[in-house]
Amino acid sequence: GDSVTQMEGPVTLSEEAFLTINCTYTATGYPSLFWYVQYPGEGLQLLLKATKADDKGSNKGFEATYRKETTSFHLEKGSVQVSDSAVYFCALASGGSYIPTFGRGTSLIVHP
Amino acid sequence: DAGVIQSPRHEVTEMGQEVTLRCKPISGHDYLFWYRQTMMRGLELLIYFNNNVPIDDSGMPEDRFSAKMPNASFSTLKIQPSEPRDSAVYFCASSLQQTEAFFGQGTRLTVV
């Protein structure tokens, strides 16, 4: 079945550092891929998405590129801020099933 | 649209009591999902509906849990009787086919 694997957290960075959170997936067909963010005490919010190979999703300085050859969708940001501290979830939705499948989440802590 | 609306935001109940969580999906969405989030297990899909019909409830932990969707604008998740291990944050989400899932702010359930 479909699955998403994310790097274990927490990831701890200083402000303005470069961020990468790895995500790989297993799916039938050609899924849509998503990154969600969950701020403390809140629900998940869509951060960015990509619907086909080589697409790049971007939002709020975050980017991720749909890599079909490596089945990956790594999240990157060039310069993190304290306000980016949150839990980040990689997810997919494949054509055979519209159920979103989520990774375990990666906690990001950014220090001033 | 106001987004996915869940109520209550917080619920504290005694072991053995019945608990009902409520969800109003985004108008026009045809999928509705109930998730449970805990530190130990992360985000677990409990059940999902398509056009108000339950499709897969294999994630429901046991018979104490039940979910209904009597119409396109309302769903409930009921736990009877509740137990301390049911303490978690319960999220409702809705989506339109393979587009992204939109989440409510969650209900934090504490069973004492």
Coordinates of N, CA and C in Angstrom, one line a residue:
Chain A
G1 N 0.8 -1.2 0.0 CA 0.0 0.0 0.0 C 0.8 1.3 0.0
D2 N 0.2 2.4 -0.1 CA 0.9 3.7 -0.1 C 1.5 3.9 1.3
S3 N 2.7 4.6 1.2 CA 3.3 4.9 2.5 C 4.2 6.1 2.3
V4 N 4.5 6.8 3.4 CA 5.4 8.0 3.4 C 6.3 7.9 4.5
T5 N 7.6 8.1 4.2 CA 8.7 8.0 5.2 C 9.3 9.4 5.4
Q6 N 9.3 9.9 6.6 CA 10.0 11.2 6.8 C 11.2 11.0 7.8
M7 N 12.1 11.9 7.7 CA 13.2 11.8 8.6 C 12.7 12.1 10.1
E8 N 13.4 11.4 11.0 CA 13.0 11.6 12.4 C 13.4 12.9 12.9
G9 N 12.6 13.5 13.8 CA 13.0 14.7 14.4 C 13.4 14.5 15.9
P10 N 13.5 15.6 16.6 CA 13.3 17.0 16.1 C 14.5 17.5 15.4
V11 N 14.3 18.4 14.5 CA 15.4 19.1 13.8 C 15.5 20.4 14.5
T12 N 16.7 20.7 15.0 CA 16.9 22.0 15.7 C 17.9 22.8 15.0
L13 N 17.5 24.1 14.7 CA 18.4 24.9 13.9 C 18.4 26.3 14.5
S14 N 19.4 27.1 14.1 CA 19.5 28.5 14.5 C 18.8 29.3 13.4
E15 N 18.3 30.4 13.8 CA 17.6 31.3 12.8 C 18.6 31.6 11.7
E16 N 18.0 31.7 10.5 CA 18.7 31.9 9.2 C 19.4 30.7 8.7
A17 N 19.4 29.6 9.3 CA 20.0 28.4 8.8 C 19.2 27.8 7.7
F18 N 19.9 26.9 6.9 CA 19.2 26.2 5.8 C 18.5 25.0 6.3
L19 N 17.3 24.7 5.8 CA 16.5 23.6 6.3 C 16.3 22.6 5.2
T20 N 16.5 21.3 5.5 CA 16.0 20.2 4.6 C 15.3 19.2 5.5
I21 N 14.1 18.8 5.1 CA 13.4 17.7 5.8 C 13.1 16.7 4.7
N22 N 13.7 15.5 4.8 CA 13.6 14.5 3.8 C 12.3 13.7 3.8
C23 N 11.8 13.4 2.7 CA 10.5 12.7 2.5 C 10.6 11.7 1.3
T24 N 10.4 10.5 1.5 CA 10.3 9.5 0.4 C 8.9 8.8 0.5
Y25 N 8.5 8.3 -0.6 CA 7.2 7.7 -0.7 C 7.2 6.4 -1.5
T26 N 6.1 5.6 -1.2 CA 5.8 4.4 -2.0 C 4.4 4.5 -2.4
A27 N 4.1 4.4 -3.7 CA 2.7 4.6 -4.1 C 2.5 3.9 -5.4
T28 N 1.2 3.5 -5.7 CA 0.9 3.0 -7.0 C 0.5 4.2 -7.9
G29 N 0.9 4.1 -9.1 CA 0.6 5.2 -10.1 C 1.4 6.4 -9.8
Y30 N 0.7 7.6 -10.0 CA 1.4 8.9 -9.9 C 0.6 9.7 -8.9
P31 N 1.1 9.7 -7.7 CA 0.3 10.4 -6.7 C 0.6 11.9 -6.7
S32 N -0.3 12.7 -6.1 CA 0.0 14.1 -5.7 C 0.7 14.1 -4.4
L33 N 1.6 15.0 -4.2 CA 2.4 15.1 -3.0 C 2.2 16.4 -2.3
F34 N 2.2 16.4 -1.0 CA 1.9 17.5 -0.2 C 2.9 17.7 1.0
W35 N 3.1 18.9 1.4 CA 3.6 19.2 2.7 C 2.6 20.0 3.5
Y36 N 2.3 19.5 4.7 CA 1.4 20.2 5.7 C 2.3 20.7 6.8
V37 N 1.8 21.7 7.5 CA 2.5 22.3 8.7 C 1.5 22.4 9.8
Q38 N 1.9 22.0 11.0 CA 1.0 22.1 12.2 C 1.7 22.9 13.2
Y39 N 1.2 24.1 13.4 CA 1.7 25.0 14.5 C 1.1 24.5 15.8
P40 N 1.8 24.8 16.9 CA 1.3 24.4 18.2 C -0.1 24.7 18.5
G41 N -0.9 23.7 18.9 CA -2.3 23.9 19.3 C -3.2 24.0 18.1
E42 N -2.7 23.8 16.9 CA -3.6 24.0 15.7 C -3.7 22.8 14.9
G43 N -4.6 22.8 13.9 CA -4.7 21.7 13.0 C -3.7 21.8 11.9
L44 N -3.7 20.8 11.0 CA -2.7 20.8 9.9 C -3.2 21.8 8.8
Q45 N -2.2 22.5 8.2 CA -2.5 23.4 7.1 C -1.6 23.0 5.9
L46 N -2.2 23.1 4.8 CA -1.4 22.8 3.6 C -0.4 23.9 3.4
L47 N 0.9 23.4 3.2 CA 2.0 24.4 3.0 C 2.3 24.5 1.5
L48 N 2.4 23.3 0.8 CA 2.6 23.3 -0.6 C 2.3 22.0 -1.2
K49 N 2.2 21.9 -2.5 CA 1.9 20.7 -3.1 C 2.5 20.6 -4.5
A50 N 2.5 19.4 -5.1 CA 3.0 19.1 -6.4 C 2.2 18.0 -7.0
T51 N 1.7 18.1 -8.2 CA 0.8 17.0 -8.7 C 1.4 16.1 -9.8
K52 N 2.6 16.5 -10.3 CA 3.2 15.6 -11.2 C 4.7 15.7 -11.2
A53 N 5.4 14.7 -11.8 CA 6.9 14.7 -11.7 C 7.5 16.0 -12.2
D54 N 8.5 16.4 -11.5 CA 9.4 17.6 -11.7 C 8.7 18.9 -11.4
D55 N 7.4 18.8 -10.9 CA 6.8 20.0 -10.4 C 7.5 20.5 -9.1
K56 N 7.5 21.8 -9.0 CA 8.0 22.3 -7.7 C 6.9 23.1 -7.0
G57 N 6.6 22.7 -5.8 CA 5.7 23.4 -5.0 C 6.5 24.4 -4.1
S58 N 5.8 25.6 -3.9 CA 6.5 26.6 -3.1 C 5.5 27.5 -2.4
N59 N 5.9 27.9 -1.2 CA 5.0 28.8 -0.4 C 5.8 29.3 0.8
K60 N 5.7 30.6 1.1 CA 6.3 31.2 2.3 C 7.8 30.9 2.4
G61 N 8.5 30.8 1.3 CA 9.9 30.5 1.2 C 10.3 29.0 1.3
F62 N 9.3 28.2 1.5 CA 9.6 26.7 1.4 C 9.4 26.2 0.0
E63 N 10.2 25.2 -0.3 CA 10.1 24.6 -1.7 C 10.2 23.1 -1.5
A64 N 9.6 22.4 -2.5 CA 9.8 20.9 -2.6 C 9.6 20.5 -4.0
T65 N 10.4 19.6 -4.5 CA 10.3 19.2 -5.9 C 10.0 17.7 -6.0
Y66 N 9.0 17.4 -6.8 CA 8.5 16.1 -7.0 C 9.5 15.3 -7.9
R67 N 10.2 14.4 -7.2 CA 11.3 13.6 -7.9 C 10.8 12.2 -8.1
K68 N 10.3 11.9 -9.3 CA 9.8 10.5 -9.5 C 10.9 9.5 -9.5
E69 N 12.0 9.8 -10.0 CA 13.1 8.8 -10.1 C 13.6 8.4 -8.8
T70 N 13.6 9.3 -7.8 CA 14.0 8.9 -6.4 C 12.8 8.8 -5.5
T71 N 11.6 8.9 -6.0 CA 10.4 8.9 -5.2 C 10.6 9.7 -3.9
S72 N 10.9 11.0 -4.1 CA 11.2 11.9 -3.0 C 10.5 13.2 -3.2
F73 N 10.3 13.9 -2.1 CA 9.7 15.2 -2.1 C 10.2 16.0 -0.9
H74 N 11.5 16.3 -0.9 CA 12.2 16.9 0.2 C 11.8 18.3 0.4
L75 N 11.6 18.8 1.6 CA 11.2 20.2 1.9 C 12.5 21.0 2.2
E76 N 12.6 22.2 1.6 CA 13.7 23.0 1.9 C 13.3 24.4 2.1
K77 N 14.1 25.1 2.9 CA 14.0 26.6 3.0 C 15.4 27.2 3.2
G78 N 15.6 28.2 2.6 CA 17.0 28.8 2.6 C 17.4 29.5 3.9
S79 N 16.4 30.0 4.6 CA 16.7 30.8 5.8 C 15.5 30.7 6.7
V80 N 15.6 29.8 7.8 CA 14.5 29.6 8.6 C 14.3 30.7 9.7
Q81 N 13.1 30.9 10.1 CA 12.8 31.9 11.2 C 12.3 31.2 12.4
V82 N 12.3 31.9 13.5 CA 11.7 31.3 14.8 C 10.3 30.9 14.6
S83 N 9.6 31.7 13.8 CA 8.2 31.5 13.5 C 7.9 30.2 12.7
D84 N 8.9 29.6 12.1 CA 8.8 28.4 11.3 C 8.7 27.2 12.3
S85 N 9.0 27.3 13.5 CA 8.9 26.2 14.5 C 7.6 25.6 14.4
A86 N 7.5 24.3 14.1 CA 6.2 23.6 13.9 C 6.5 22.2 13.6
V87 N 5.5 21.4 13.4 CA 5.7 20.0 12.9 C 5.3 20.0 11.5
Y88 N 6.1 19.3 10.7 CA 5.9 19.3 9.2 C 5.6 17.8 8.8
F89 N 4.5 17.7 8.0 CA 4.0 16.4 7.6 C 4.1 16.3 6.1
C90 N 4.7 15.2 5.6 CA 4.7 14.9 4.2 C 3.5 14.0 3.9
A91 N 2.9 14.1 2.8 CA 1.7 13.3 2.5 C 1.5 13.1 1.1
L92 N 0.7 12.1 0.7 CA 0.4 11.8 -0.7 C -1.0 11.4 -0.8
A93 N -1.5 11.6 -2.0 CA -2.9 11.1 -2.4 C -2.7 10.4 -3.7
S94 N -3.0 9.2 -3.8 CA -2.7 8.5 -5.1 C -4.0 8.3 -5.9
G95 N -3.9 8.1 -7.2 CA -5.0 8.0 -8.0 C -6.0 6.9 -7.7
G96 N -5.4 5.8 -7.1 CA -6.3 4.7 -6.9 C -7.2 4.9 -5.6
S97 N -6.8 5.8 -4.8 CA -7.5 6.1 -3.6 C -7.3 7.5 -3.2
Y98 N -8.4 8.1 -2.8 CA -8.3 9.6 -2.5 C -8.0 9.8 -1.0
I99 N -7.6 8.7 -0.3 CA -7.2 8.9 1.1 C -5.9 9.5 1.2
P100 N -5.8 10.6 1.9 CA -4.4 11.2 2.2 C -3.6 10.3 3.1
T101 N -2.4 9.9 2.7 CA -1.5 9.1 3.6 C -0.4 10.1 4.1
F102 N -0.3 10.1 5.4 CA 0.7 11.0 6.0 C 1.9 10.3 6.6
G103 N 3.0 11.0 6.6 CA 4.2 10.5 7.3 C 4.0 10.8 8.8
R104 N 5.0 10.4 9.6 CA 4.9 10.6 11.1 C 5.1 12.0 11.5
G105 N 5.5 12.9 10.6 CA 5.8 14.3 11.1 C 7.2 14.5 11.5
T106 N 7.7 15.7 11.3 CA 9.1 16.1 11.7 C 9.0 17.4 12.5
S107 N 9.4 17.4 13.7 CA 9.3 18.6 14.5 C 10.5 19.5 14.2
L108 N 10.3 20.7 13.9 CA 11.3 21.7 13.6 C 11.3 22.7 14.8
I109 N 12.5 22.9 15.4 CA 12.7 23.9 16.4 C 13.7 24.9 15.9
V110 N 13.4 26.2 15.9 CA 14.3 27.2 15.4 C 14.6 28.1 16.6
H111 N 15.9 28.2 16.9 CA 16.3 29.1 18.0 C 16.8 30.4 17.5
P112 N 16.5 31.5 18.3 CA 17.0 32.9 17.8 C 18.5 32.9 17.8
Chain B
D1 N -15.9 30.4 2.6 CA -16.3 29.3 3.5 C -15.4 29.4 4.8
A2 N -15.9 29.0 5.9 CA -15.2 29.1 7.2 C -14.2 28.0 7.4
G3 N -14.1 27.0 6.5 CA -13.3 25.9 6.7 C -14.0 24.8 7.4
V4 N -13.2 23.8 7.8 CA -13.8 22.6 8.5 C -13.9 23.1 10.0
I5 N -15.1 22.8 10.5 CA -15.4 23.3 11.8 C -15.7 22.1 12.7
Q6 N -14.9 22.1 13.8 CA -15.0 21.0 14.8 C -15.5 21.5 16.1
S7 N -16.3 20.7 16.8 CA -16.6 21.1 18.2 C -16.8 19.8 19.0
P8 N -16.5 20.0 20.3 CA -15.9 21.1 21.0 C -14.4 21.2 20.7
R9 N -13.7 22.2 21.1 CA -12.3 22.3 20.9 C -11.6 21.5 22.0
H10 N -12.2 21.5 23.2 CA -11.6 20.7 24.3 C -12.7 20.0 24.9
E11 N -12.4 18.8 25.4 CA -13.4 17.9 26.1 C -12.7 17.2 27.2
V12 N -13.2 17.3 28.4 CA -12.6 16.5 29.5 C -13.8 15.7 30.0
T13 N -13.6 14.4 30.1 CA -14.7 13.6 30.6 C -14.1 12.5 31.5
E14 N -15.0 11.9 32.2 CA -14.6 10.8 33.1 C -14.7 9.4 32.4
M15 N -13.8 8.6 32.7 CA -13.8 7.2 32.2 C -15.2 6.6 32.3
G16 N -15.6 6.0 31.2 CA -16.9 5.4 31.2 C -18.0 6.2 30.6
Q17 N -17.8 7.5 30.4 CA -18.8 8.4 29.9 C -18.7 8.3 28.3
E18 N -19.9 8.7 27.8 CA -20.0 8.8 26.3 C -19.4 10.1 25.8
V19 N -18.7 10.1 24.8 CA -18.2 11.4 24.2 C -18.6 11.5 22.7
T20 N -19.0 12.6 22.3 CA -19.4 12.8 20.9 C -18.7 14.0 20.4
L21 N -17.9 13.8 19.3 CA -17.2 14.9 18.6 C -17.9 15.2 17.3
R22 N -17.9 16.5 17.0 CA -18.7 16.9 15.8 C -17.8 17.6 14.8
C23 N -18.3 17.5 13.5 CA -17.5 18.1 12.4 C -18.5 18.5 11.3
K24 N -18.2 19.7 10.9 CA -18.9 20.3 9.7 C -17.8 20.5 8.6
P25 N -17.9 19.7 7.5 CA -16.9 19.8 6.4 C -17.1 21.0 5.6
I26 N -16.2 21.3 4.7 CA -16.3 22.4 3.8 C -17.4 22.0 2.8
S27 N -18.3 23.0 2.5 CA -19.4 22.7 1.6 C -18.9 22.3 0.2
G28 N -19.5 21.2 -0.3 CA -19.1 20.8 -1.6 C -18.1 19.7 -1.6
H29 N -17.4 19.5 -0.5 CA -16.4 18.4 -0.4 C -17.1 17.1 -0.3
D30 N -16.5 16.1 -1.0 CA -17.2 14.8 -1.0 C -16.5 13.7 -0.2
Y31 N -15.3 14.1 0.4 CA -14.7 13.1 1.3 C -14.6 13.8 2.7
L32 N -14.8 12.9 3.7 CA -14.6 13.4 5.1 C -13.8 12.3 5.8
F33 N -12.8 12.8 6.6 CA -11.9 11.9 7.3 C -11.9 12.2 8.7
W34 N -11.8 11.2 9.6 CA -11.5 11.4 11.0 C -10.1 10.8 11.3
Y35 N -9.3 11.6 11.9 CA -7.9 11.2 12.3 C -7.8 11.4 13.8
R36 N -6.9 10.6 14.4 CA -6.5 10.7 15.8 C -5.0 11.0 15.8
Q37 N -4.6 11.9 16.7 CA -3.2 12.2 16.8 C -2.7 12.1 18.2
T38 N -1.7 11.2 18.4 CA -1.1 11.1 19.7 C 0.5 11.1 19.5
M39 N 1.1 11.3 20.6 CA 2.6 11.4 20.5 C 3.2 10.0 20.1
M40 N 2.5 9.0 20.6 CA 3.1 7.6 20.4 C 2.9 7.2 18.9
R41 N 1.7 7.4 18.4 CA 1.3 6.9 17.1 C 1.3 7.9 16.0
G42 N 1.4 9.1 16.3 CA 1.3 10.1 15.2 C -0.1 10.3 14.8
L43 N -0.3 10.5 13.5 CA -1.6 10.8 12.9 C -2.2 9.5 12.3
E44 N -3.3 9.0 12.9 CA -3.9 7.8 12.4 C -5.2 8.1 11.8
L45 N -5.5 7.5 10.6 CA -6.8 7.6 10.0 C -7.7 6.6 10.7
L46 N -8.8 7.1 11.2 CA -9.8 6.2 11.8 C -10.8 5.7 10.9
I47 N -11.4 6.6 10.1 CA -12.5 6.2 9.2 C -12.6 7.4 8.1
Y48 N -13.1 7.0 6.9 CA -13.4 8.0 6.0 C -14.7 7.7 5.3
F49 N -15.4 8.8 4.9 CA -16.6 8.8 4.1 C -16.5 9.4 2.7
N50 N -17.2 8.8 1.8 CA -17.3 9.4 0.5 C -18.8 9.6 0.2
N51 N -19.2 10.8 -0.1 CA -20.6 11.1 -0.3 C -21.5 10.6 0.8
N52 N -21.0 10.8 2.0 CA -21.8 10.4 3.2 C -21.7 9.0 3.6
V53 N -21.1 8.1 2.8 CA -21.1 6.7 3.0 C -19.8 6.3 3.6
P54 N -19.8 5.5 4.7 CA -18.5 5.1 5.2 C -17.9 4.1 4.3
I55 N -16.6 4.3 4.0 CA -15.9 3.5 3.0 C -14.9 2.6 3.7
D56 N -14.2 3.1 4.7 CA -13.2 2.2 5.3 C -13.1 2.7 6.8
D57 N -13.5 1.7 7.6 CA -13.4 2.0 9.1 C -12.4 1.1 9.8
S58 N -11.5 0.6 9.0 CA -10.5 -0.4 9.5 C -9.6 0.3 10.5
G59 N -9.5 1.6 10.6 CA -8.7 2.3 11.5 C -9.3 2.5 12.9
M60 N -10.6 2.3 12.9 CA -11.3 2.5 14.2 C -10.8 1.5 15.2
P61 N -10.3 1.9 16.4 CA -9.6 1.1 17.3 C -10.4 -0.1 17.8
E62 N -11.7 0.1 18.1 CA -12.5 -1.0 18.6 C -14.0 -0.6 18.6
D63 N -14.8 -1.5 19.0 CA -16.2 -1.3 18.9 C -16.7 -0.1 19.7
R64 N -15.9 0.4 20.6 CA -16.4 1.5 21.4 C -16.4 2.8 20.6
F65 N -15.8 2.8 19.4 CA -15.8 3.9 18.5 C -16.8 3.7 17.4
S66 N -17.5 4.8 17.1 CA -18.5 4.7 16.0 C -18.5 6.1 15.3
A67 N -18.8 6.1 14.0 CA -18.9 7.4 13.3 C -20.1 7.4 12.4
K68 N -20.7 8.6 12.2 CA -21.8 8.7 11.3 C -21.7 9.9 10.5
M69 N -22.3 9.9 9.4 CA -22.4 11.1 8.5 C -23.9 11.2 8.0
P70 N -24.8 11.7 8.7 CA -26.2 11.7 8.3 C -26.5 12.5 7.1
N71 N -25.6 13.5 6.8 CA -25.8 14.4 5.6 C -24.5 15.0 5.2
A72 N -24.5 15.7 4.2 CA -23.2 16.2 3.6 C -22.5 17.2 4.4
S73 N -23.2 17.8 5.4 CA -22.7 18.9 6.2 C -22.4 18.6 7.6
F74 N -22.5 17.3 8.0 CA -22.3 17.0 9.4 C -21.8 15.5 9.6
S75 N -20.9 15.4 10.6 CA -20.5 14.1 10.9 C -20.2 14.0 12.4
T76 N -20.3 12.9 13.0 CA -20.0 12.7 14.4 C -19.1 11.5 14.6
L77 N -18.2 11.6 15.6 CA -17.4 10.5 16.1 C -17.8 10.3 17.6
K78 N -18.2 9.1 17.9 CA -18.7 8.8 19.2 C -17.8 7.7 19.9
I79 N -17.5 7.9 21.1 CA -16.8 6.9 21.9 C -17.6 6.6 23.1
Q80 N -18.0 5.3 23.2 CA -18.8 4.9 24.3 C -18.5 3.4 24.7
P81 N -18.0 3.2 25.9 CA -17.6 4.1 26.9 C -16.2 4.6 26.7
S82 N -15.9 5.8 27.1 CA -14.5 6.3 26.9 C -13.6 5.7 28.0
E83 N -12.3 5.7 27.6 CA -11.2 5.2 28.5 C -10.1 6.2 28.4
P84 N -9.2 6.2 29.5 CA -8.1 7.1 29.5 C -7.2 7.0 28.2
R85 N -7.0 5.8 27.7 CA -6.2 5.7 26.5 C -6.8 6.3 25.3
D86 N -8.0 6.7 25.3 CA -8.6 7.4 24.2 C -8.2 8.9 24.2
S87 N -7.5 9.4 25.2 CA -7.0 10.8 25.2 C -6.1 11.1 24.1
A88 N -6.5 12.1 23.3 CA -5.8 12.4 22.1 C -6.4 13.7 21.5
V89 N -5.8 14.1 20.4 CA -6.4 15.2 19.6 C -7.1 14.5 18.4
Y90 N -8.3 14.8 18.2 CA -9.1 14.2 17.1 C -9.3 15.2 16.0
F91 N -8.9 14.9 14.8 CA -9.1 15.9 13.7 C -10.1 15.3 12.7
C92 N -10.9 16.2 12.2 CA -11.7 16.0 11.1 C -11.1 16.7 9.9
A93 N -11.2 16.1 8.7 CA -10.7 16.8 7.5 C -11.7 16.5 6.3
S94 N -11.7 17.4 5.4 CA -12.5 17.1 4.2 C -11.7 17.4 2.9
S95 N -12.1 16.8 1.8 CA -11.4 17.1 0.6 C -12.4 16.8 -0.6
L96 N -11.9 17.4 -1.7 CA -12.7 17.2 -3.0 C -11.8 16.2 -3.8
Q97 N -12.1 15.0 -3.8 CA -11.4 14.0 -4.6 C -9.9 14.0 -4.3
Q98 N -9.0 14.2 -5.3 CA -7.6 14.1 -5.1 C -6.9 15.4 -4.7
T99 N -7.7 16.4 -4.5 CA -7.1 17.6 -4.0 C -6.7 17.5 -2.5
E100 N -6.1 18.5 -2.0 CA -5.6 18.5 -0.7 C -6.7 18.4 0.4
A101 N -6.4 17.8 1.5 CA -7.3 17.7 2.6 C -7.2 18.9 3.4
F102 N -8.4 19.4 3.9 CA -8.5 20.6 4.7 C -8.9 20.1 6.1
F103 N -8.1 20.6 7.1 CA -8.3 20.1 8.4 C -9.0 21.1 9.3
G104 N -9.8 20.6 10.3 CA -10.3 21.4 11.3 C -9.2 21.6 12.4
Q105 N -9.6 22.4 13.4 CA -8.6 22.7 14.4 C -8.4 21.6 15.5
G106 N -9.3 20.6 15.4 CA -9.1 19.5 16.3 C -9.9 19.6 17.6
T107 N -10.2 18.5 18.1 CA -10.8 18.4 19.5 C -9.8 17.7 20.4
R108 N -9.4 18.4 21.4 CA -8.4 17.7 22.4 C -9.3 17.0 23.4
L109 N -9.2 15.7 23.4 CA -10.0 14.9 24.4 C -9.1 14.4 25.5
T110 N -9.6 14.6 26.7 CA -8.9 14.1 27.9 C -9.9 13.3 28.7
V111 N -9.6 12.0 28.9 CA -10.4 11.1 29.6 C -9.7 10.8 30.9
V112 N -10.3 11.2 32.0 CA -9.7 11.0 33.3 C -10.3 9.8 34.1

